[in-house]
Each structure stands twice: as C-alpha cells, then as structure tokens.
Amino acid sequence: MLSKFLPNEHVKSIFDIHPSTLTEKGIKGIITDLDNTLVAWDVADATPEVIQWFKLMKEHDIQITIISNNNLDRVKVFSEPLGTPFVYSARKPLRRAFNKVRKQMKLKKEEIVVIGDQVLTDVLGGNIAGFYTILVVPIVKSDGRITRINRKIERRILNYFRNKGKISWEE
Ligand SMILES: [Mg+2]
C-alpha cells in the first residue's frame, strides 16, 4: 500500500524531463499537474520556458494534458493559450480524471507518465491509475491551505521512505 506513494522518478523541475528519455521508455503522453509543477500556484500564465517545454514535447509527438484539482477559471486561463487539453476540479488522487484522459489520448497505461509536485495527489493518483510517475520539487514553498495539510503528511511519508533507503534525494 505505501509503495503507491513512491514515485518512479524524482527530478528538480519539469525542465529535467526531456522528450528523448520519455520516448526511449515508450512514453507518448504526459499528464501533468499545474500548480507548483508548471508554475507557482499564484502565477496565472505559462512562462516562456514552460511554453517552450510544451512545444518541444509536441515536436516529439508527445501529447500533454493538464489535470488539476484547481477550479475552472484557474486551469482554463493557464491551459488555453498553450492549446493544451485540461481537466479542472479533477479530485486527484481519484483515478477517474486520469482514466478519462487516457481514453482521450488513446494510449495505453504504459505509454503515459504522470508529473506532479505532490505525493498525496499526483503520485498516489498516478500510481493507482497504473502510470509511470515523476515527482518534481514544488516551484515555491508556499501553498494553499489544503495543500499545507497534505504537505505535512507528505513529509512523513517521504521521511519513511528515506529511512527505508527507498529514496535518495534530499528535501
Ligand atoms: Mg501541484
């Protein structure tokens, strides 16, 4: 059960995720979180770097869909200029939104990677739905209220894995 909280990979930021390493793994689709994964939770629009990253993935025929627990306004304002499909109020870690996107992408589970900054929503949800999961370091330390509570639990889970020698990265 606890292994569902463990990501397959951990990187500093999305910019450490390159299309070639994904395609080598047979990955054809990315399901990514928005807040603190692509931009800080209080930043409305994609940065030039994020726009470039999306473009790069598209050039390598890797589909991207944003799945966020945040509301329609937030997710739409961010996603539409990128021309990327999105799901808002996704209720991660529930698997429903993940499965919906997998069907829309017309891909197999093994062909999709889930990227996010939270263990309790992104990693857990991605693992439950059967995808490869990559945890990124949150862009900013501050969070909304619910996330702050999640972070406390997350820290305990990560410390557990660290003590067991299952993860090697530092906080
Ligand atoms: Mg997030």
Coordinates of N, CA, C and O and ligand atoms in Angstrom, one line a residue, residues 33-39 41 68 92 116-118 121-122 138 143 147 151, ligand 1:
D33 N 0.4 17.9 -13.6 CA -0.3 18.8 -12.6 C 0.0 20.3 -13.1 O 0.9 20.5 -13.9
L34 N -0.7 21.3 -12.5 CA -0.4 22.7 -12.9 C 0.3 23.4 -11.7 O 1.5 23.7 -11.8
D35 N -0.4 23.6 -10.6 CA 0.1 24.4 -9.5 C 1.4 23.9 -8.9 O 1.4 22.8 -8.4
N36 N 2.4 24.7 -8.9 CA 3.7 24.4 -8.3 C 4.5 23.3 -9.1 O 5.5 22.8 -8.6
T37 N 3.9 22.8 -10.2 CA 4.6 21.9 -11.1 C 5.0 22.6 -12.3 O 6.2 22.6 -12.7
L38 N 4.1 23.3 -13.0 CA 4.4 24.1 -14.2 C 4.8 25.5 -13.9 O 5.8 26.0 -14.4
V39 N 4.0 26.1 -13.0 CA 4.3 27.5 -12.5 C 3.9 27.5 -11.0 O 3.3 26.6 -10.5
W41 N 1.9 28.4 -7.8 CA 0.4 28.3 -7.7 C -0.3 29.6 -7.8 O -1.4 29.7 -8.2
S68 N -5.8 19.2 -13.0 CA -5.6 20.0 -11.8 C -6.8 19.8 -10.9 O -7.9 19.7 -11.4
K92 N -7.9 14.6 -7.8 CA -6.8 13.7 -7.6 C -6.7 13.4 -6.1 O -6.9 14.3 -5.3
G116 N 4.0 15.6 -11.3 CA 3.4 16.5 -10.3 C 4.3 16.7 -9.1 O 5.3 16.1 -8.9
D117 N 3.9 17.7 -8.3 CA 4.7 18.1 -7.1 C 4.2 17.5 -5.8 O 4.8 17.8 -4.8
Q118 N 3.1 16.8 -5.8 CA 2.5 16.3 -4.6 C 2.4 14.8 -4.6 O 1.8 14.2 -5.5
T121 N -1.5 13.6 -4.1 CA -2.5 13.7 -5.2 C -1.9 13.2 -6.5 O -2.4 12.3 -7.0
D122 N -0.8 13.8 -6.9 CA -0.2 13.4 -8.2 C 0.4 12.0 -8.3 O 0.1 11.2 -9.1
P138 N 8.4 21.2 -5.7 CA 7.4 22.3 -5.8 C 8.2 23.6 -6.2 O 9.2 23.9 -5.6
D143 N 1.9 27.4 -0.2 CA 0.8 26.6 -0.7 C -0.5 27.2 -0.3 O -0.6 27.9 0.7
T147 N -3.4 22.2 0.7 CA -2.1 21.7 0.3 C -1.1 21.7 1.5 O -0.3 20.8 1.7
R151 N 1.0 18.6 2.8 CA 2.5 18.6 2.8 C 3.0 18.0 4.1 O 4.1 17.4 4.1
Ligands
MG1 MG 0.6 20.9 -7.5

